[in-house]
PDB file of C-alpha atoms and ligand atoms in Angstrom:
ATOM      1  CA  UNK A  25       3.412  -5.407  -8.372  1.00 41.00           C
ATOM      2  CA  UNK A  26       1.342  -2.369  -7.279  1.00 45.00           C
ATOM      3  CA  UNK A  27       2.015   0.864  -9.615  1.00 42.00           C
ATOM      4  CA  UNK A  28       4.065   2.629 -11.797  1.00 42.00           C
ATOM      5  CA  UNK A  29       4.975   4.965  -9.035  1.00 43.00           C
ATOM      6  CA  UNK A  30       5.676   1.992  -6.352  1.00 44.00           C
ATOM      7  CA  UNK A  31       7.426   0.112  -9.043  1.00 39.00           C
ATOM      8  CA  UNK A  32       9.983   3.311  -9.186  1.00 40.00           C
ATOM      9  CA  UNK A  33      10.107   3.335  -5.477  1.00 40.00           C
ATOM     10  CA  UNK A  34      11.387  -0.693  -5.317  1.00 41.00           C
ATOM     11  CA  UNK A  35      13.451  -0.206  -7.872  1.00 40.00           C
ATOM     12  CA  UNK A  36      15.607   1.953  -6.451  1.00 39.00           C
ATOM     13  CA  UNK A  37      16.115  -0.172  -3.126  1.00 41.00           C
ATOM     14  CA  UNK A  38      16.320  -3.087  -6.103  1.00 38.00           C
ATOM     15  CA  UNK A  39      18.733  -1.309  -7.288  1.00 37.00           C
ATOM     16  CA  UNK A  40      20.522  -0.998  -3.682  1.00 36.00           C
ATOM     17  CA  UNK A  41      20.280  -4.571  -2.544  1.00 33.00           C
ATOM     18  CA  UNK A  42      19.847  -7.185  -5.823  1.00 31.00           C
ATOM     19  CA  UNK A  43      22.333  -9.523  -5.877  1.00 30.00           C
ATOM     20  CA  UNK A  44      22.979  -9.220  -2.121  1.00 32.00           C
ATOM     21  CA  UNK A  45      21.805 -12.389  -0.493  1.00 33.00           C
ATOM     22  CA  UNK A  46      19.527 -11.518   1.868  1.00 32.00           C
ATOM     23  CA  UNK A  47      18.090 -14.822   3.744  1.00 33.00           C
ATOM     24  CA  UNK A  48      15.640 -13.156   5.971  1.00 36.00           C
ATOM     25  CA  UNK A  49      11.844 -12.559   5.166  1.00 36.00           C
ATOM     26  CA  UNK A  50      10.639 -14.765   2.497  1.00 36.00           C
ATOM     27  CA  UNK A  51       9.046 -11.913   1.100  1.00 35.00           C
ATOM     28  CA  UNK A  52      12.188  -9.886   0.042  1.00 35.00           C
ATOM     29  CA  UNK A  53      13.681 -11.648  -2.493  1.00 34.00           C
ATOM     30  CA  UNK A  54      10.569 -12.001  -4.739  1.00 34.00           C
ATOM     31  CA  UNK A  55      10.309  -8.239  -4.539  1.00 35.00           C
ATOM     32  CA  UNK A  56      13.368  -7.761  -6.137  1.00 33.00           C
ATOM     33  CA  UNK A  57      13.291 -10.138  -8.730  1.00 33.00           C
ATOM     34  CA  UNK A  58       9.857  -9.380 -10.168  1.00 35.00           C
ATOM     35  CA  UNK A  59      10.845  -5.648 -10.439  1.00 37.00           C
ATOM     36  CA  UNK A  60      13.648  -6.440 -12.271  1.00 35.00           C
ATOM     37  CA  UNK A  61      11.329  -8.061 -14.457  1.00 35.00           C
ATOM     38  CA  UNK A  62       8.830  -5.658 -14.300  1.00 38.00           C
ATOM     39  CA  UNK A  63      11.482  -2.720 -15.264  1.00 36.00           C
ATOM     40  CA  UNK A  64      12.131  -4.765 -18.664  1.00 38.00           C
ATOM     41  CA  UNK A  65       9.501  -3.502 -20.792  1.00 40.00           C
ATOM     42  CA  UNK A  66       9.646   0.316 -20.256  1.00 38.00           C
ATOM     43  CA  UNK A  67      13.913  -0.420 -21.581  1.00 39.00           C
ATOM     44  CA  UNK A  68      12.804  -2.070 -24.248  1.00 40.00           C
ATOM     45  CA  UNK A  69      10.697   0.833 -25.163  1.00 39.00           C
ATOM     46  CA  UNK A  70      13.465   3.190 -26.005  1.00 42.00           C
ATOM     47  CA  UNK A  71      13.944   1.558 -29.229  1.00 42.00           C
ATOM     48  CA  UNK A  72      10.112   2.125 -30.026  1.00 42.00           C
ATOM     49  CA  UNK A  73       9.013   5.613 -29.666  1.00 43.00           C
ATOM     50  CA  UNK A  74       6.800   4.787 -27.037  1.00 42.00           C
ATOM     51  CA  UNK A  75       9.305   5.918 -24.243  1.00 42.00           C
ATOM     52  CA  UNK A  76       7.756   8.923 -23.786  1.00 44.00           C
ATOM     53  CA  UNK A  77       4.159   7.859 -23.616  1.00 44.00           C
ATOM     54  CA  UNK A  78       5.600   5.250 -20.872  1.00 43.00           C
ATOM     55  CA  UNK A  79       7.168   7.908 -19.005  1.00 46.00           C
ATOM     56  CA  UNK A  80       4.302  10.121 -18.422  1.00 44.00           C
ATOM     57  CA  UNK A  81       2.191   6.835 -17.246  1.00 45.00           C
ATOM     58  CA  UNK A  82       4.403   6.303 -14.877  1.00 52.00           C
ATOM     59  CA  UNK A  83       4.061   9.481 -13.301  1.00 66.00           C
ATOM     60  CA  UNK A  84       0.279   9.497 -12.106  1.00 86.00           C
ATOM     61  CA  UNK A  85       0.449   8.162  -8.941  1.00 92.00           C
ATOM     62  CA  UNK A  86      -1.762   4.894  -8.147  1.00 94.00           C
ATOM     63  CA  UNK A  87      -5.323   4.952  -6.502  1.00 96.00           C
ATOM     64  CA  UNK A  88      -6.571   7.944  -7.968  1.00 97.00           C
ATOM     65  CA  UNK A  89      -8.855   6.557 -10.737  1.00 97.00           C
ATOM     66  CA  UNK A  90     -11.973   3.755 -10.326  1.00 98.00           C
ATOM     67  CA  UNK A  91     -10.693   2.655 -13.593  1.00 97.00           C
ATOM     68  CA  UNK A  92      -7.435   2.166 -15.326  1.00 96.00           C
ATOM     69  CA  UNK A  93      -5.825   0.353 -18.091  1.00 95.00           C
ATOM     70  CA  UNK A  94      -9.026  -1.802 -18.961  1.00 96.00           C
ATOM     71  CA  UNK A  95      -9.448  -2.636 -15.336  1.00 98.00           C
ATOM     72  CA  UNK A  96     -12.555  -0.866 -13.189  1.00 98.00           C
ATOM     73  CA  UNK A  97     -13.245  -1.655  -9.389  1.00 98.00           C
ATOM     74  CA  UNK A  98     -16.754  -2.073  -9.315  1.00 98.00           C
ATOM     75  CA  UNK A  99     -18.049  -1.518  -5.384  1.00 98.00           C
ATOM     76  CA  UNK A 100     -21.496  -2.922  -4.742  1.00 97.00           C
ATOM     77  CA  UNK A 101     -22.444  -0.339  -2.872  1.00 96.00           C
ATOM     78  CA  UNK A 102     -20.541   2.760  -2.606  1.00 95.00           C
ATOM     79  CA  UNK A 103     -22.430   3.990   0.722  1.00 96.00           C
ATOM     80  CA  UNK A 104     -22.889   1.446   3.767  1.00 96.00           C
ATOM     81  CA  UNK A 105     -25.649   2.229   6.400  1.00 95.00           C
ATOM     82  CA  UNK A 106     -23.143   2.734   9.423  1.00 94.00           C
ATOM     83  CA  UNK A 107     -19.170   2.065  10.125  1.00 94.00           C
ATOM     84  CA  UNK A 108     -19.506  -1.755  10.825  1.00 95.00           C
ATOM     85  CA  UNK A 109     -20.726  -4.292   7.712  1.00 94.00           C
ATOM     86  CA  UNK A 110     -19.497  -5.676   4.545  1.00 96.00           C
ATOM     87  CA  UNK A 111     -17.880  -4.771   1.486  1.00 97.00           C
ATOM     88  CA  UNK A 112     -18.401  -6.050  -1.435  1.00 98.00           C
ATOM     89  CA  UNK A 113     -16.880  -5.809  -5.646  1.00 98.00           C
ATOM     90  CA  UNK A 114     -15.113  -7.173  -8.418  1.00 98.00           C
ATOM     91  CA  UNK A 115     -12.335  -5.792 -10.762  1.00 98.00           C
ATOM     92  CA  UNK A 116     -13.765  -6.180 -13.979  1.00 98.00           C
ATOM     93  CA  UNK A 117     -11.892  -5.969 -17.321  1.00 97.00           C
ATOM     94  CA  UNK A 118     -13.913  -6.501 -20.549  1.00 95.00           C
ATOM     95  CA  UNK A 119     -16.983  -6.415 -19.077  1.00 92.00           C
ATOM     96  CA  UNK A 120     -16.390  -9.363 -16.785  1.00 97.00           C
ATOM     97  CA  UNK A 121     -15.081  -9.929 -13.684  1.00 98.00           C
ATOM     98  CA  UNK A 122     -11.367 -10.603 -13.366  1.00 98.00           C
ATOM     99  CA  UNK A 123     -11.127 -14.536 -11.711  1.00 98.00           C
ATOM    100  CA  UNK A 124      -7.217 -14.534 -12.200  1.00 97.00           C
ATOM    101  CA  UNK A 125      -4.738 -13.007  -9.955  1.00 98.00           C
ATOM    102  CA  UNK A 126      -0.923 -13.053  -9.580  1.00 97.00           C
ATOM    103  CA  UNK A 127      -0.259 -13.720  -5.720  1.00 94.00           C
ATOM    104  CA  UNK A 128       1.846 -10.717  -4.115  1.00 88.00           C
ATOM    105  CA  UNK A 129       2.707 -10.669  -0.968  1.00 84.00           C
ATOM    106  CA  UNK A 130       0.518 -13.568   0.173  1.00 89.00           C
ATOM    107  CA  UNK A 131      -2.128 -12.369  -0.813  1.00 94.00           C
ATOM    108  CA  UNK A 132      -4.448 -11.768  -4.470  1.00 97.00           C
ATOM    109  CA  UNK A 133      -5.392  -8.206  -3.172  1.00 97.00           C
ATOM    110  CA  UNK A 134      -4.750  -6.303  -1.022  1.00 95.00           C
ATOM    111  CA  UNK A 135      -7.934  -3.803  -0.011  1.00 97.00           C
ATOM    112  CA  UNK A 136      -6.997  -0.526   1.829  1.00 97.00           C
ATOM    113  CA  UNK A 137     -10.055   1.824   3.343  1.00 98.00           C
ATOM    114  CA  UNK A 138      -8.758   5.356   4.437  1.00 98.00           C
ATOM    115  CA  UNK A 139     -11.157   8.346   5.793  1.00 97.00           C
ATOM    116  CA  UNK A 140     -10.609  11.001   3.602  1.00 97.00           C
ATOM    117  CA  UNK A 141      -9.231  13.140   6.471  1.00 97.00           C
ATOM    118  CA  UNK A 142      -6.286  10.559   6.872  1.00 97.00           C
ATOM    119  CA  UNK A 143      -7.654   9.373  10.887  1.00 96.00           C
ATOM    120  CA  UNK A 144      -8.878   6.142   9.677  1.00 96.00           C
ATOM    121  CA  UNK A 145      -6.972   3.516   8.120  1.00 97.00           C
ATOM    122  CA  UNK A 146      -7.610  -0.276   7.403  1.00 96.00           C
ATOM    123  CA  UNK A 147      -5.823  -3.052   5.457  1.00 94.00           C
ATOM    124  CA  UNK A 148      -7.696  -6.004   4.617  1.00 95.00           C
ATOM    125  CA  UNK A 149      -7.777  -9.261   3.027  1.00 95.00           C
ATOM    126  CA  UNK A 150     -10.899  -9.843   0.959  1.00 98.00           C
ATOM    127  CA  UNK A 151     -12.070 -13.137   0.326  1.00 98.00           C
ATOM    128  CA  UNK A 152     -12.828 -13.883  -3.498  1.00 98.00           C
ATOM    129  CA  UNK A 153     -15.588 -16.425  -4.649  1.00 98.00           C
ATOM    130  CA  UNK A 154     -15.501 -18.016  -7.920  1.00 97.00           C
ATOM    131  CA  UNK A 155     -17.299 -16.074 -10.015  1.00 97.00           C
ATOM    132  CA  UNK A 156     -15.045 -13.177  -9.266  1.00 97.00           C
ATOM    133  CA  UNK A 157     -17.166 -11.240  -6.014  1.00 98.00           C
ATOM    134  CA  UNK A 158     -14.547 -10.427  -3.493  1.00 98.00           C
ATOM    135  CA  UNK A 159     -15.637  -9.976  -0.130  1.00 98.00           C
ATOM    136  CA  UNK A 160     -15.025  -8.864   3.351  1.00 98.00           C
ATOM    137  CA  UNK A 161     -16.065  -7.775   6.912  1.00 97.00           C
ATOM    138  CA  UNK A 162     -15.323  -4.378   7.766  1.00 97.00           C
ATOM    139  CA  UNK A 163     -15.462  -1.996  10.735  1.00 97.00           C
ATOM    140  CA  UNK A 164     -14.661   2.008  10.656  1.00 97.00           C
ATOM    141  CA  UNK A 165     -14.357   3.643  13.704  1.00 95.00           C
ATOM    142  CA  UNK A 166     -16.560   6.315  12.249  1.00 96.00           C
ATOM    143  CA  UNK A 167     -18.937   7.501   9.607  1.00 97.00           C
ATOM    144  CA  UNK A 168     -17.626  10.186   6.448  1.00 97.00           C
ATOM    145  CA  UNK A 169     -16.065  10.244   3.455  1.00 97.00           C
ATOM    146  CA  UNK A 170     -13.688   6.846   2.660  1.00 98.00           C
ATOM    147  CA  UNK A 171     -11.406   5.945  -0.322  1.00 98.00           C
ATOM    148  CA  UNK A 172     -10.840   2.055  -0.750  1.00 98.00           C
ATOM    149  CA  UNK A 173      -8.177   0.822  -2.856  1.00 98.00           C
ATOM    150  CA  UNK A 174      -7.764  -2.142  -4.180  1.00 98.00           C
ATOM    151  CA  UNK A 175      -4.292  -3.070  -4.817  1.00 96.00           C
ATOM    152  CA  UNK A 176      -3.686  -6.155  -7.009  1.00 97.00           C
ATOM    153  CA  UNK A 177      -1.732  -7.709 -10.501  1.00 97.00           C
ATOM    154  CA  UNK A 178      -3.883  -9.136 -13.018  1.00 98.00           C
ATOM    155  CA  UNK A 179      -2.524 -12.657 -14.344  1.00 97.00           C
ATOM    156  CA  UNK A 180       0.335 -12.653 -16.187  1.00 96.00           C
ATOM    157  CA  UNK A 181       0.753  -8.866 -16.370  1.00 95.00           C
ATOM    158  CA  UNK A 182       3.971  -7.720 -15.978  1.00 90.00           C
ATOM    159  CA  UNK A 183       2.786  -4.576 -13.519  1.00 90.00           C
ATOM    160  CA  UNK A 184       0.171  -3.955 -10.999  1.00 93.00           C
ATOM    161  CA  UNK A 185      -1.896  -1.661 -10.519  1.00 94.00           C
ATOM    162  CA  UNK A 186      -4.583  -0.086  -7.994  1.00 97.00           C
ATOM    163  CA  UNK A 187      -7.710   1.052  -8.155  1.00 98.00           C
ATOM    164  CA  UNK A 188      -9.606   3.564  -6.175  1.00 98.00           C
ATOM    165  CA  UNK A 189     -13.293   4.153  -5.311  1.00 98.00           C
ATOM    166  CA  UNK A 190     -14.940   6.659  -3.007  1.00 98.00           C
ATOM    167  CA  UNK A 191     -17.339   4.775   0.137  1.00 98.00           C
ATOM    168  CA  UNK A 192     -19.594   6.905   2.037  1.00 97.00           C
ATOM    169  CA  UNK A 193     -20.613   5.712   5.320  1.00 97.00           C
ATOM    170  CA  UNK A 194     -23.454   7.052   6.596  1.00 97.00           C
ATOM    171  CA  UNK A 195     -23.667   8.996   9.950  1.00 96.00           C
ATOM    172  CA  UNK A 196     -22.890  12.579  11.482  1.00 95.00           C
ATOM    173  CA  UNK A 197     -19.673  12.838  11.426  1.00 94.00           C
ATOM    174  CA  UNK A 198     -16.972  16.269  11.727  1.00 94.00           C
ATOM    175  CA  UNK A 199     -14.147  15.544   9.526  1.00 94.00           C
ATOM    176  CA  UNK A 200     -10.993  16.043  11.915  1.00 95.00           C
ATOM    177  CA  UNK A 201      -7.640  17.983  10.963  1.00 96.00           C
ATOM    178  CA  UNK A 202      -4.554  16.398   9.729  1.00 96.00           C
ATOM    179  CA  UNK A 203      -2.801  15.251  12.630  1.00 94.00           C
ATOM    180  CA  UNK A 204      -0.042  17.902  12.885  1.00 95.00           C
ATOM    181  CA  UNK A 205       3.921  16.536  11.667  1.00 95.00           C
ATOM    182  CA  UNK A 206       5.123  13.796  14.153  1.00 93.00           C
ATOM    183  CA  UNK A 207       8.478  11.622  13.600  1.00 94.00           C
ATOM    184  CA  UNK A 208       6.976   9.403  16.502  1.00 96.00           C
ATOM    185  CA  UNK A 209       3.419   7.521  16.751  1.00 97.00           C
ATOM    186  CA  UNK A 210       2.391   5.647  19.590  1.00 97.00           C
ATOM    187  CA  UNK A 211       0.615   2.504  19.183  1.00 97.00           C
ATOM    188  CA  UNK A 212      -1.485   0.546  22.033  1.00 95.00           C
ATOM    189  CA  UNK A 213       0.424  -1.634  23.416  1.00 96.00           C
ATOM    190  CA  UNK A 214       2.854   0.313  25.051  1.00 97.00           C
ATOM    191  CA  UNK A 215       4.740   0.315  21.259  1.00 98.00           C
ATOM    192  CA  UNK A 216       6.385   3.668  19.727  1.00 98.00           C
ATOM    193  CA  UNK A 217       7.859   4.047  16.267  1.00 98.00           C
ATOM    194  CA  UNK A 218       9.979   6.380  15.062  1.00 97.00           C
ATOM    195  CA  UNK A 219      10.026   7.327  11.156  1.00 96.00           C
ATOM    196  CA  UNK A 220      14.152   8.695  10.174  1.00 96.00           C
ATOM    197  CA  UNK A 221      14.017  10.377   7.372  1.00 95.00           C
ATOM    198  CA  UNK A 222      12.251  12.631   4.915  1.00 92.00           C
ATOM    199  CA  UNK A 223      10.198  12.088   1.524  1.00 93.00           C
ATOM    200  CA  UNK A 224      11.286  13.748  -1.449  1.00 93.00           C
ATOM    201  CA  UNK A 225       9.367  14.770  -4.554  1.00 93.00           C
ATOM    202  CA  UNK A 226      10.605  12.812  -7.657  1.00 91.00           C
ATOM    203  CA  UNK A 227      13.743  11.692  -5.951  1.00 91.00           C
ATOM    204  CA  UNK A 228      14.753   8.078  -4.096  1.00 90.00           C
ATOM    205  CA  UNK A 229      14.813   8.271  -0.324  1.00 92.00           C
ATOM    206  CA  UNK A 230      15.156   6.180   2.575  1.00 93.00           C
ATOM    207  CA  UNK A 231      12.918   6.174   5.142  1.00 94.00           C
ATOM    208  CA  UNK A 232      13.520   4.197   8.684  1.00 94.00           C
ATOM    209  CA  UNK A 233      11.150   2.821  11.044  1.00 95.00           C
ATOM    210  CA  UNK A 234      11.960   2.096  14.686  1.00 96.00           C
ATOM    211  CA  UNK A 235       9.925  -0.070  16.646  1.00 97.00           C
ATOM    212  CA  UNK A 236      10.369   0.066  20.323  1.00 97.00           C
ATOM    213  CA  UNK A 237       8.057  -1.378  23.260  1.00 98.00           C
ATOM    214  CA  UNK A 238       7.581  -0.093  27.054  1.00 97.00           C
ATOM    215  CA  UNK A 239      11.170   1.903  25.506  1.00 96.00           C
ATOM    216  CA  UNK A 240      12.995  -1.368  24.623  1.00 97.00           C
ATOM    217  CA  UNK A 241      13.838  -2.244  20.747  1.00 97.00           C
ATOM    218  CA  UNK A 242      11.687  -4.414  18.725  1.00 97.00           C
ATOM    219  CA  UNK A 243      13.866  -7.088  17.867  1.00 96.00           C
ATOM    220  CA  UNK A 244      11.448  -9.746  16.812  1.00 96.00           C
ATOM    221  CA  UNK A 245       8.864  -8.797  15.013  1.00 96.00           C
ATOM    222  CA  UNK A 246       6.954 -11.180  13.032  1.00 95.00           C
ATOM    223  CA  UNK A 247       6.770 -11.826   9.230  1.00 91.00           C
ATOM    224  CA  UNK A 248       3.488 -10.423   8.221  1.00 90.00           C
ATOM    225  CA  UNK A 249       2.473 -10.995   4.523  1.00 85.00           C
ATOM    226  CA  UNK A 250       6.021 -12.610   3.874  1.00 82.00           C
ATOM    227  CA  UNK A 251       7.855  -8.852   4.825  1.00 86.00           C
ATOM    228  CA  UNK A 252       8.339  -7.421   8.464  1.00 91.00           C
ATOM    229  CA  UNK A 253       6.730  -4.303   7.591  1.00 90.00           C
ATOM    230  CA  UNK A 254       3.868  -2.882   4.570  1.00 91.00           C
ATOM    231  CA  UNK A 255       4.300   0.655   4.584  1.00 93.00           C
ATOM    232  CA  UNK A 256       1.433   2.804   1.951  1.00 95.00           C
ATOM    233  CA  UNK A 257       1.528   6.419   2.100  1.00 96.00           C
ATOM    234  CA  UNK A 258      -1.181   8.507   0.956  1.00 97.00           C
ATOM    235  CA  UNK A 259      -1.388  12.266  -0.478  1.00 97.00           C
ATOM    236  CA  UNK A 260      -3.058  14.961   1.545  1.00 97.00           C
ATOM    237  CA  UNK A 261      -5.446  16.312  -0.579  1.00 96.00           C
ATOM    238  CA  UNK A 262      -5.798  13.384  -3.222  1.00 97.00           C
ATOM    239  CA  UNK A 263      -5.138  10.268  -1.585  1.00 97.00           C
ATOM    240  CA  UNK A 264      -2.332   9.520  -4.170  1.00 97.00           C
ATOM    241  CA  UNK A 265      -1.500   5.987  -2.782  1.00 95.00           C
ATOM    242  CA  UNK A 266       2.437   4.624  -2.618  1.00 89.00           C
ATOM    243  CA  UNK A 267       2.894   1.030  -1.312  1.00 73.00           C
ATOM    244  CA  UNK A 268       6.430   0.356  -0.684  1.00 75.00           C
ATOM    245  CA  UNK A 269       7.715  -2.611   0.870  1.00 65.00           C
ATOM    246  CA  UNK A 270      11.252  -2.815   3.169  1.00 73.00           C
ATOM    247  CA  UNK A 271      14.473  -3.464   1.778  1.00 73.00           C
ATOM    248  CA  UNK A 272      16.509  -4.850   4.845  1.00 63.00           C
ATOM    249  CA  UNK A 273      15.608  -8.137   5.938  1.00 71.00           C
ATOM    250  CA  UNK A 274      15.904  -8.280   9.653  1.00 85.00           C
ATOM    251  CA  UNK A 275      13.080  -8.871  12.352  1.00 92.00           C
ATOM    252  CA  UNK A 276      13.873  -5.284  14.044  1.00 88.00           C
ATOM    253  CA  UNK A 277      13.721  -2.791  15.449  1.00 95.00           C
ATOM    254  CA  UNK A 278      14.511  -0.930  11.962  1.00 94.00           C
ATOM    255  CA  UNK A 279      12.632  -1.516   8.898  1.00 93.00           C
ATOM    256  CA  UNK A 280      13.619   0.777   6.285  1.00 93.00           C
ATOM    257  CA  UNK A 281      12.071   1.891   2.838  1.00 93.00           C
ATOM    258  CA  UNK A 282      12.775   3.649  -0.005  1.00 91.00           C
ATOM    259  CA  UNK A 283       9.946   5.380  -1.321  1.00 91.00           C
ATOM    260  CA  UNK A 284       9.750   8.547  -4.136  1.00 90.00           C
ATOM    261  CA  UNK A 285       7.133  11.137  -3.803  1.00 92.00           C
ATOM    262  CA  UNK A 286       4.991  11.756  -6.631  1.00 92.00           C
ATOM    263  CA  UNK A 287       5.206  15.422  -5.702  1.00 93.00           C
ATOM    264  CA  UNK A 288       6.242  17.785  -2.687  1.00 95.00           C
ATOM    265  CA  UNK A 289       2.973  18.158   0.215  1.00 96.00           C
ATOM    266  CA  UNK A 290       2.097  16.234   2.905  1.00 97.00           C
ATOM    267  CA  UNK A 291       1.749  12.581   3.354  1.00 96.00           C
ATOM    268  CA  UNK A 292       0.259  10.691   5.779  1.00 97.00           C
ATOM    269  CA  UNK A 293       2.302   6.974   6.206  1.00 96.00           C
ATOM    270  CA  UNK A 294       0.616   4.145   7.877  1.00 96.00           C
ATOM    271  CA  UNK A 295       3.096   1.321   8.768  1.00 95.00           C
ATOM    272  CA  UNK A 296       1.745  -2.370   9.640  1.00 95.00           C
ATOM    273  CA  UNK A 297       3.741  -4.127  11.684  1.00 95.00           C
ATOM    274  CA  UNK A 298       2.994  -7.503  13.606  1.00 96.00           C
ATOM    275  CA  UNK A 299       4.839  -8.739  17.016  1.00 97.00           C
ATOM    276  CA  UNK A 300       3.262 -11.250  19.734  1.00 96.00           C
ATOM    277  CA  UNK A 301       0.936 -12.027  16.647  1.00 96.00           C
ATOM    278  CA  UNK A 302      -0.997  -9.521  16.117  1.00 96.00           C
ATOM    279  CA  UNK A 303      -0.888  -6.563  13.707  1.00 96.00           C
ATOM    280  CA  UNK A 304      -0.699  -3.532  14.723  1.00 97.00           C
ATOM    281  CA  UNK A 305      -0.435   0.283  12.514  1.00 97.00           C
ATOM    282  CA  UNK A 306       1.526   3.242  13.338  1.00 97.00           C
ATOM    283  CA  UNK A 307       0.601   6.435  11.300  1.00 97.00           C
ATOM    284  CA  UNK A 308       2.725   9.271  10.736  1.00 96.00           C
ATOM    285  CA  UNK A 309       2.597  12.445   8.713  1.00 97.00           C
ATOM    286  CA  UNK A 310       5.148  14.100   7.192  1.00 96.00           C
ATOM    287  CA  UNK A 311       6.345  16.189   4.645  1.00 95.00           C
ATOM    288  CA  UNK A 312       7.884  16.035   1.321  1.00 94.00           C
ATOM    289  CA  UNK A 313      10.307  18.300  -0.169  1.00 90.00           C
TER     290      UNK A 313
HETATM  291 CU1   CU B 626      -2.357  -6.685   2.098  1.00 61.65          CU
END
């Protein structure tokens, strides 16, 4: 999976919906059972001593180091001449670069680039040659200050992990405020969402999203990455990242979450959705207790 702080986040919907059958979304049920596997290790622990230590791990949030547990994301570049061209890097562990992934959600890794001011926000799907160079196309709508995350689970390890990395791109550019607290984003083409809900520091909550179009539910959205919504929320300030991944199966108009903030502040949440077949992003920011 992603990180120690995500892992607590599924857990708790794990712990909510496992052994329910739910049929919808192929990418539910693997959620559930790999963090029940996932949450063996740190039980077994208890016996060893080594609780504590675990503990503590588990509380830095993801994203906010370029290297971590023997694995470093190594960005070719960490400037790029303007806001549209390629990124390029490898995860390297032992002084190589890592070749073996577990699939999750589809996908190897998942690569997120976010402006530092929270505006910008893109999730992409790198394409990984054999010797271990991942690569892909990207466009910003503007030059600044970027953090990319690479989100991703080594082979055979029982936990993910992610990785960030600060990417200038060069350009004037005026950093622009936090958008101000919204429960409601629009999204071109003619969609709204709705976030219900509230994040909470250190404590399970559930967070709804409502998609509506031209004022009508969303009742069939599309699987996207084998869930009908990818939801990361990132830490004013930091950029803490928390990828959390719905725990109700059904194609709409709710999606709903449970996430745990790493602290109290102000996140900014970026949902991907996908309807008519294409994938759109509704960003919110709220606040957590
Ligand atoms: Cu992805």
């Amino acid at each position: 999976m992603h990180t120690g702080l995500k892992i607590a986040a599924v857990a708790a919907a794990a712990a909510a919906t496992f052994g329910t059958a739910y049929g919808v979304g192929s990418g539910v049920a693997p959620v559930i059972t790999e963090n029940a596997r996932e949450r063996q290790p740190a039980h077994e622990t208890h016996d060893t001593g080594r609780a504590e230590t675990e503990t503590a791990a588990e509380t830095v949030p993801g994203g906010l180091q370029v290297s971590d547990r023997g694995y470093t994301l190594d960005l070719e570049r960490d400037r790029l001449p303007g806001p549209a061209g390629e990124l390029r890097f490898t995860i390297r562990t032992g002084g190589r670069p890592l070749t073996s992934y577990e699939t999750e959600h589809g996908k190897e890794l998942h690569l997120i680039v976010a402006s530092r001011d929270l505006t910008a926000y893109r999730h992409l799907h790198p394409v990984r040659a054999a010797d271990g160079t991942w690569s892909t196309p990207v466009s910003l709508p503007k030059a600044g200050d970027y953090r990319v995350f690479a989100d991703f689970t080594p082979r055979g390890a029982t936990e993910g992990l992610t990785l960030g990395a600060g990417l200038g791109v060069a350009g004037t550019y005026a950093p622009a405020p936090l958008p101000e607290h919204s429960t409601t984003a629009r999204v071109a083409g003619g969609y709204e969402v709705r976030v219900d809900g509230t994040l909470a520091a250190g404590a399970a909550r559930e967070l709804t999203l409502t998609v509506t179009k031209n004022g009508r539910p969303v009742t069939d959205l599309d699987p996207y990455l084998g869930a009908y919504g990818h939801l990361v929320a990132l830490r004013a300030g930091d950029l803490a990242y928390l990828h959390v991944h719905p725990h109700d199966g059904g194609p709409g108009p709710e999606v709903s979450f449970t996430a745990t903030a790493p602290s109290a502040g102000t996140y900014r949440l970026f949902l991907d959705f996908k309807h008519d077949g294409e994938v759109r992003t509704a960003a919110f920011t709220v606040h957590a207790a």
